[in-house]
């Protein structure tokens, strides 16, 4: 009699994955030009105050009013960005000033040029304004953006344009980042072929390769295309062994189901070890994580939607952590359901394909008409996943449900 394999819950699976976290890549000095999409290996520390001096937030006039009600002032100097005021402003004086220019000592505020009228020329030049301005108005204070010695960006951050810009703003030409994680991607199955090959009866095109390739594109990885593996024990073993010497992570699609022709788990057991598989998740039940020498193995289901769910919620955060980042779960937002499920089987975490719709300015969730794990049409319909937790026995219209946008998981 065969013993039924117990299923791991969604949260138990995440706990197991966190136990596998150890950075698989080393750090290197990287030019700012090449740092986009890398993971920062050490904090970026501000080496100066930004702005370095009080400066004007706009074109206008710096005014030394000093509490008086005076609204007409002689213009005694002009200050441009990149220059330094030669003298302080005295009480009752004004300076023509331009955006980014240092504010002279003595100035109380800057009046926008559109609120001013100027008359005269040379030593008779004057500016007049009619509104009242509080002290410090339109002045960017020294250090208000970044303070000398303070961390600007923390290690483990996936570098976006804004973090690169912050590093550039303090003069850093290079950053210490982790090398890109080398991820080997292959599919398994005698029936699979790549697009561009004439399809014969019984063959199907390998859509999963392009699905996963695209989801990996937003991660700090270098993709190694390992092709399609035939359902042959020695072929699978040889490919896994060779890939483990080249890659930090091996990611497969298919072959994790435990059938007579699913040789991936058998090869993994022989070459390394299986950490777990069989999850209480729908879709995405067959899922494997294992370890080969110096390499982590992730085995996804073969059906496209199941592979997407398994990658999005398990493989993606693990890959980010192995690349030197943090193990971050996708953020949820809660949106009212515009559908009903009167009687749902409990005990599994379920992910429905959903789309946000707006009715009279109110955001609601609608779902795809079918839950089949092989339906790519459900992914093209949706803009995210609707999450149903293990204890939910029904869904009523208006119930607030967790929604994970595709933007969160590399499908946006």
Coordinates of C-alpha atoms in Angstrom, one line a residue:
X1 CA 0.0 0.0 0.0
X2 CA 1.4 3.4 -1.0
X3 CA 1.7 6.0 1.7
X4 CA 0.2 9.3 0.6
X5 CA 2.8 12.1 0.7
X6 CA 1.7 14.9 3.1
X7 CA 1.2 18.3 1.6
X8 CA 3.2 21.3 2.8
X9 CA 1.1 24.5 3.4
X10 CA 2.0 27.7 1.7
X11 CA 3.5 29.2 4.8
X12 CA 5.5 26.0 5.6
X13 CA 6.9 26.1 2.1
X14 CA 8.1 29.7 2.6
X15 CA 9.6 28.8 5.9
X16 CA 11.6 25.9 4.2
X17 CA 12.8 28.3 1.5
X18 CA 14.1 30.8 4.0
X19 CA 16.2 28.1 5.4
X20 CA 18.0 27.8 2.1
X21 CA 19.0 31.4 1.9
X22 CA 22.7 32.1 1.6
X23 CA 24.1 34.5 -1.0
X24 CA 25.5 32.5 -3.9
X25 CA 27.5 35.3 -5.6
X26 CA 30.5 37.4 -4.8
X27 CA 30.8 41.2 -4.8
X28 CA 32.7 43.4 -7.3
X29 CA 33.2 47.0 -8.0
X30 CA 30.7 48.1 -10.7
X31 CA 30.5 51.3 -12.8
X32 CA 27.4 53.3 -12.3
X33 CA 26.7 52.7 -16.0
X34 CA 26.5 48.9 -15.4
X35 CA 24.9 48.9 -11.9
X36 CA 21.3 49.1 -13.0
X37 CA 19.4 46.0 -11.9
X38 CA 22.3 44.8 -9.7
X39 CA 22.0 44.1 -5.9
X40 CA 24.0 46.5 -3.7
X41 CA 26.7 44.7 -1.7
X42 CA 27.5 47.5 0.8
X43 CA 25.7 50.6 2.1
X44 CA 26.0 53.8 0.1
X45 CA 27.1 56.5 2.6
X46 CA 26.7 60.2 1.9
X47 CA 30.1 61.8 1.6
X48 CA 28.7 65.3 1.8
X49 CA 25.6 67.3 2.6
X50 CA 23.1 67.6 -0.3
X51 CA 22.4 70.3 -1.1
X52 CA 25.9 71.4 0.0
X53 CA 24.6 75.0 0.6
X54 CA 21.2 76.6 1.0
X55 CA 19.9 77.2 -2.5
X56 CA 17.0 78.6 -4.3
X57 CA 14.1 76.3 -5.3
X58 CA 13.1 78.6 -8.2
X59 CA 13.9 81.6 -10.3
X60 CA 13.1 84.8 -8.3
X61 CA 14.4 87.2 -5.7
X62 CA 16.1 86.5 -2.4
X63 CA 14.8 88.9 0.2
X64 CA 16.3 90.1 3.4
X65 CA 13.2 91.5 5.0
X66 CA 14.0 90.7 8.7
X67 CA 10.5 91.0 10.0
X68 CA 9.7 94.4 8.5
X69 CA 6.6 94.9 6.3
X70 CA 8.6 96.4 3.5
X71 CA 7.6 95.2 0.0
X72 CA 10.0 97.1 -2.3
X73 CA 13.7 96.4 -2.2
X74 CA 16.8 97.5 -4.1
X75 CA 18.4 94.6 -6.2
X76 CA 22.0 94.6 -5.2
X77 CA 23.3 91.5 -6.9
X78 CA 22.5 88.6 -9.2
X79 CA 23.3 85.0 -8.3
X80 CA 23.5 82.1 -10.8
X81 CA 23.7 78.4 -10.2
X82 CA 27.4 77.5 -9.8
X83 CA 28.4 80.9 -8.4
X84 CA 28.9 82.0 -4.8
X85 CA 27.5 85.2 -3.4
X86 CA 30.4 87.6 -2.7
X87 CA 28.7 89.4 0.2
X88 CA 25.7 88.8 2.5
X89 CA 22.4 90.5 2.0
X90 CA 21.8 93.4 4.3
X91 CA 18.4 94.1 5.8
X92 CA 16.2 95.7 3.2
X93 CA 18.1 94.3 0.2
X94 CA 17.2 91.8 -2.5
X95 CA 19.2 89.6 -4.9
X96 CA 18.1 88.4 -8.3
X97 CA 18.5 84.6 -8.0
X98 CA 18.1 81.6 -10.2
X99 CA 17.1 77.9 -9.5
X100 CA 19.8 76.0 -7.7
X101 CA 21.9 79.1 -7.0
X102 CA 23.3 79.5 -3.4
X103 CA 21.1 81.7 -1.2
X104 CA 23.2 84.6 0.2
X105 CA 23.6 84.9 4.0
X106 CA 21.0 87.2 5.4
X107 CA 18.2 86.2 3.0
X108 CA 14.9 85.3 4.7
X109 CA 13.0 83.8 1.7
X110 CA 12.8 83.7 -2.0
X111 CA 9.9 85.2 -3.9
X112 CA 9.0 83.6 -7.3
X113 CA 9.7 85.9 -10.2
X114 CA 6.1 85.6 -11.4
X115 CA 5.0 87.3 -8.1
X116 CA 7.4 90.2 -8.6
X117 CA 7.7 93.4 -10.6
X118 CA 11.1 94.9 -11.3
X119 CA 11.9 98.5 -12.3
X120 CA 14.9 100.6 -12.9
X121 CA 18.4 99.6 -14.0
X122 CA 21.9 99.6 -12.6
X123 CA 22.1 101.0 -9.1
X124 CA 18.4 102.1 -9.4
X125 CA 17.2 98.6 -9.9
X126 CA 14.3 97.6 -7.6
X127 CA 11.9 94.7 -7.1
X128 CA 8.4 94.8 -5.5
X129 CA 6.0 92.1 -4.4
X130 CA 2.7 92.1 -2.6
X131 CA 2.3 88.7 -1.0
X132 CA 3.7 87.7 2.4
X133 CA 6.2 84.9 2.6
X134 CA 7.2 82.9 5.7
X135 CA 10.9 82.6 6.6
X136 CA 12.6 79.9 4.6
X137 CA 10.0 79.8 1.9
X138 CA 11.4 78.5 -1.5
X139 CA 14.8 77.8 0.0
X140 CA 16.3 74.3 -0.1
X141 CA 18.3 73.9 3.1
X142 CA 21.8 72.5 3.3
X143 CA 21.6 68.7 3.9
X144 CA 17.8 68.4 3.6
X145 CA 18.2 65.7 0.9
X146 CA 21.2 63.8 2.3
X147 CA 23.3 64.4 5.4
X148 CA 27.0 63.8 5.4
X149 CA 27.8 60.4 6.9
X150 CA 24.3 59.0 6.7
X151 CA 23.4 55.9 4.7
X152 CA 21.6 56.7 1.5
X153 CA 20.9 53.2 0.2
X154 CA 21.1 50.0 2.2
X155 CA 23.0 46.9 1.1
X156 CA 20.7 44.3 -0.4
X157 CA 18.8 46.8 -2.4
X158 CA 18.0 46.0 -6.0
X159 CA 19.3 49.1 -7.7
X160 CA 16.8 51.1 -9.7
X161 CA 17.4 54.4 -11.6
X162 CA 16.7 56.4 -8.4
X163 CA 19.3 54.6 -6.3
X164 CA 21.9 55.0 -9.1
X165 CA 21.0 58.7 -9.3
X166 CA 21.4 59.1 -5.5
X167 CA 24.9 57.5 -5.8
X168 CA 25.8 59.9 -8.6
X169 CA 24.6 62.9 -6.7
X170 CA 27.4 62.4 -4.1
X171 CA 30.0 61.8 -6.8
X172 CA 30.3 58.0 -6.6
X173 CA 31.5 56.6 -9.9
X174 CA 31.4 53.0 -8.8
X175 CA 29.4 50.8 -6.4
X176 CA 30.1 47.5 -4.8
X177 CA 27.5 45.2 -6.1
X178 CA 26.9 41.4 -6.3
X179 CA 27.6 39.7 -9.5
X180 CA 24.5 38.6 -11.3
X181 CA 23.2 35.2 -10.2
X182 CA 23.7 32.7 -13.0
X183 CA 20.4 30.8 -13.5
X184 CA 20.2 27.8 -15.8
X185 CA 16.7 27.4 -17.3
X186 CA 15.5 24.2 -19.1
X187 CA 12.2 22.5 -19.8
X188 CA 11.6 18.8 -19.8
X189 CA 9.5 16.6 -22.0
X190 CA 9.7 14.6 -25.2
X191 CA 6.7 16.5 -26.5
X192 CA 8.2 19.9 -26.3
X193 CA 9.7 21.9 -29.2
X194 CA 10.8 25.6 -29.6
X195 CA 8.8 28.0 -31.8
X196 CA 10.2 28.1 -35.3
X197 CA 10.3 24.3 -35.7
X198 CA 7.6 22.6 -37.7
X199 CA 5.3 20.9 -35.2
X200 CA 4.4 17.3 -35.6
X201 CA 1.4 15.4 -34.2
X202 CA 1.8 15.0 -30.5
X203 CA 4.3 17.9 -30.1
X204 CA 3.6 21.2 -28.3
X205 CA 5.6 24.5 -28.3
X206 CA 7.6 25.3 -25.2
X207 CA 5.7 28.4 -23.9
X208 CA 7.0 28.0 -20.4
X209 CA 10.6 28.9 -21.4
X210 CA 9.4 32.3 -22.7
X211 CA 7.1 32.8 -19.7
X212 CA 9.9 32.1 -17.2
X213 CA 12.5 33.9 -19.2
X214 CA 10.4 37.1 -19.1
X215 CA 9.8 36.8 -15.4
X216 CA 13.5 36.4 -14.7
X217 CA 14.2 39.5 -16.8
X218 CA 13.4 41.8 -13.9
X219 CA 15.7 40.0 -11.5
X220 CA 19.5 40.4 -11.0
X221 CA 20.4 37.2 -12.9
X222 CA 22.3 36.0 -15.9
X223 CA 20.2 33.5 -17.9
X224 CA 21.8 30.4 -19.2
X225 CA 19.5 28.7 -21.7
X226 CA 19.9 24.9 -21.2
X227 CA 17.3 24.0 -23.8
X228 CA 14.8 21.1 -23.6
X229 CA 15.6 17.9 -21.9
X230 CA 14.2 14.6 -23.2
X231 CA 12.5 12.3 -20.8
X232 CA 15.5 10.0 -20.4
X233 CA 17.1 9.2 -17.1
X234 CA 20.7 9.5 -18.2
X235 CA 20.1 12.6 -20.3
X236 CA 18.5 14.3 -17.3
X237 CA 21.3 13.2 -14.9
X238 CA 24.1 14.3 -17.2
X239 CA 22.5 17.7 -17.9
X240 CA 21.9 18.4 -14.2
X241 CA 25.4 17.5 -13.3
X242 CA 26.9 19.7 -16.0
X243 CA 24.6 22.6 -15.3
X244 CA 25.4 22.5 -11.5
X245 CA 29.0 23.2 -12.3
X246 CA 28.2 26.3 -14.4
X247 CA 25.2 27.8 -12.7
X248 CA 24.3 29.1 -9.2
X249 CA 20.6 28.1 -9.7
X250 CA 19.0 25.5 -12.0
X251 CA 15.3 26.2 -12.8
X252 CA 13.3 23.6 -14.5
X253 CA 9.8 23.5 -15.9
X254 CA 8.1 20.1 -15.9
X255 CA 9.4 16.7 -14.7
X256 CA 8.4 17.4 -11.1
X257 CA 5.2 15.4 -11.0
X258 CA 6.6 12.0 -9.9
X259 CA 5.3 10.0 -12.9
X260 CA 7.1 7.1 -14.6
X261 CA 8.7 9.5 -17.1
X262 CA 9.5 12.3 -14.6
X263 CA 13.2 11.7 -14.0
X264 CA 14.1 15.0 -12.5
X265 CA 13.4 14.1 -8.9
X266 CA 15.2 10.8 -9.3
X267 CA 18.3 12.5 -10.8
X268 CA 18.2 15.1 -8.1
X269 CA 18.1 12.4 -5.4
X270 CA 21.1 10.7 -6.9
X271 CA 23.2 13.8 -7.5
X272 CA 22.2 15.9 -4.4
X273 CA 19.0 16.0 -2.3
X274 CA 15.4 17.0 -2.5
X275 CA 14.4 19.5 0.1
X276 CA 10.6 19.3 -0.4
X277 CA 7.8 18.9 -2.9
X278 CA 4.0 18.5 -3.0
X279 CA 2.3 21.7 -1.8
X280 CA -1.2 22.5 -0.6
X281 CA -1.4 25.2 -3.3
X282 CA -3.7 25.5 -6.3
X283 CA -2.4 25.6 -8.9
X284 CA 1.2 24.6 -8.2
X285 CA 1.1 21.4 -6.2
X286 CA 4.1 19.6 -7.7
X287 CA 7.1 21.7 -6.7
X288 CA 10.6 20.8 -5.8
X289 CA 13.6 22.5 -4.2
X290 CA 16.8 20.7 -3.9
X291 CA 20.5 21.1 -3.6
X292 CA 23.4 20.0 -5.8
X293 CA 27.0 20.8 -5.0
X294 CA 27.3 24.6 -5.1
X295 CA 24.0 24.9 -6.8
X296 CA 20.3 25.3 -5.8
X297 CA 17.7 23.5 -7.8
X298 CA 14.1 24.7 -8.3
X299 CA 11.7 22.4 -10.1
X300 CA 8.4 24.0 -11.3
X301 CA 5.2 22.3 -12.5
X302 CA 4.8 21.9 -16.2
X303 CA 1.4 23.6 -16.6
X304 CA 1.9 27.3 -17.4
X305 CA -0.3 28.8 -14.7
X306 CA 1.0 26.4 -12.1
X307 CA 4.6 27.2 -13.1
X308 CA 3.7 31.0 -12.9
X309 CA 2.3 30.7 -9.4
X310 CA 5.2 28.5 -8.2
X311 CA 7.7 30.9 -9.6
X312 CA 6.0 34.1 -8.4
X313 CA 5.5 33.1 -4.8
X314 CA 8.3 30.6 -4.1
X315 CA 11.1 30.7 -6.8
X316 CA 11.2 34.5 -7.2
X317 CA 11.8 35.5 -3.6
X318 CA 14.4 32.7 -3.2
X319 CA 16.3 33.8 -6.3
X320 CA 16.3 37.4 -5.1
X321 CA 17.8 36.3 -1.8
X322 CA 20.4 34.0 -3.4
X323 CA 21.4 37.0 -5.5
X324 CA 22.2 39.0 -2.3
X325 CA 18.9 40.7 -1.9
X326 CA 16.1 40.2 0.7
X327 CA 13.5 37.5 0.7
X328 CA 10.5 39.6 0.0
X329 CA 7.0 38.3 -0.5
X330 CA 4.8 40.1 -3.0
X331 CA 2.7 42.8 -1.6
X332 CA -1.1 42.4 -1.4
X333 CA -3.8 45.0 -1.7
X334 CA -7.4 44.2 -0.7
X335 CA -10.1 44.8 -3.2
X336 CA -13.8 43.9 -3.1
X337 CA -14.9 40.8 -5.1
X338 CA -17.4 41.2 -7.9
X339 CA -18.0 37.4 -8.0
X340 CA -19.2 34.6 -5.7
X341 CA -17.9 31.2 -4.8
X342 CA -20.7 29.7 -2.6
X343 CA -19.0 26.4 -1.7
X344 CA -15.2 26.2 -1.7
X345 CA -13.0 23.3 -0.6
X346 CA -10.8 24.4 2.2
X347 CA -7.3 23.4 3.1
X348 CA -5.3 24.8 0.2
X349 CA -4.0 28.2 -0.8
X350 CA -5.6 29.1 -4.1
X351 CA -4.7 31.7 -6.7
X352 CA -7.4 32.8 -9.1
X353 CA -6.6 34.8 -12.2
X354 CA -8.2 38.2 -11.7
X355 CA -8.6 41.6 -13.2
X356 CA -9.3 44.9 -11.5
X357 CA -12.3 46.8 -12.9
X358 CA -13.7 50.2 -12.0
X359 CA -17.4 50.7 -11.6
X360 CA -18.5 54.2 -10.8
X361 CA -15.1 55.0 -9.4
X362 CA -15.1 51.9 -7.2
X363 CA -12.4 49.2 -7.8
X364 CA -13.6 45.6 -7.9
X365 CA -12.2 42.2 -8.8
X366 CA -13.5 40.0 -11.5
X367 CA -12.2 36.5 -12.1
X368 CA -11.4 34.4 -15.2
X369 CA -14.2 31.9 -16.0
X370 CA -12.0 28.8 -15.6
X371 CA -9.4 27.7 -13.1
X372 CA -7.5 25.3 -15.4
X373 CA -3.7 25.4 -14.7
X374 CA -2.8 25.0 -18.4
X375 CA -4.8 28.0 -19.6
X376 CA -2.4 30.7 -20.8
X377 CA -5.5 32.7 -21.9
X378 CA -6.3 33.2 -18.2
X379 CA -2.9 34.9 -17.7
X380 CA -3.5 37.2 -20.7
X381 CA -7.0 38.1 -19.3
X382 CA -5.7 38.9 -15.8
X383 CA -3.6 41.7 -14.3
X384 CA -3.0 39.8 -11.1
X385 CA -3.8 36.9 -8.8
X386 CA -6.7 36.7 -6.4
X387 CA -5.5 34.9 -3.3
X388 CA -7.9 32.6 -1.4
X389 CA -6.5 31.4 2.0
X390 CA -6.8 27.9 3.3
X391 CA -9.7 28.6 5.6
X392 CA -12.0 30.4 3.2
X393 CA -15.0 28.3 2.5
X394 CA -16.9 30.8 0.3
X395 CA -16.6 34.1 -1.4
X396 CA -19.4 36.6 -1.5
X397 CA -19.7 39.8 -3.6
X398 CA -18.2 42.6 -1.7
X399 CA -15.7 40.5 0.3
X400 CA -12.3 42.1 0.5
X401 CA -9.8 39.7 -1.1
X402 CA -6.0 39.9 -1.3
X403 CA -4.9 40.8 -4.8
X404 CA -1.3 40.5 -6.1
X405 CA -0.7 42.7 -9.1
X406 CA 1.4 41.2 -11.9
X407 CA 3.7 44.2 -11.6
X408 CA 4.8 42.7 -8.3
X409 CA 6.0 39.4 -9.8
X410 CA 7.6 40.3 -13.1
X411 CA 4.5 39.9 -15.3
X412 CA 3.5 43.6 -15.5

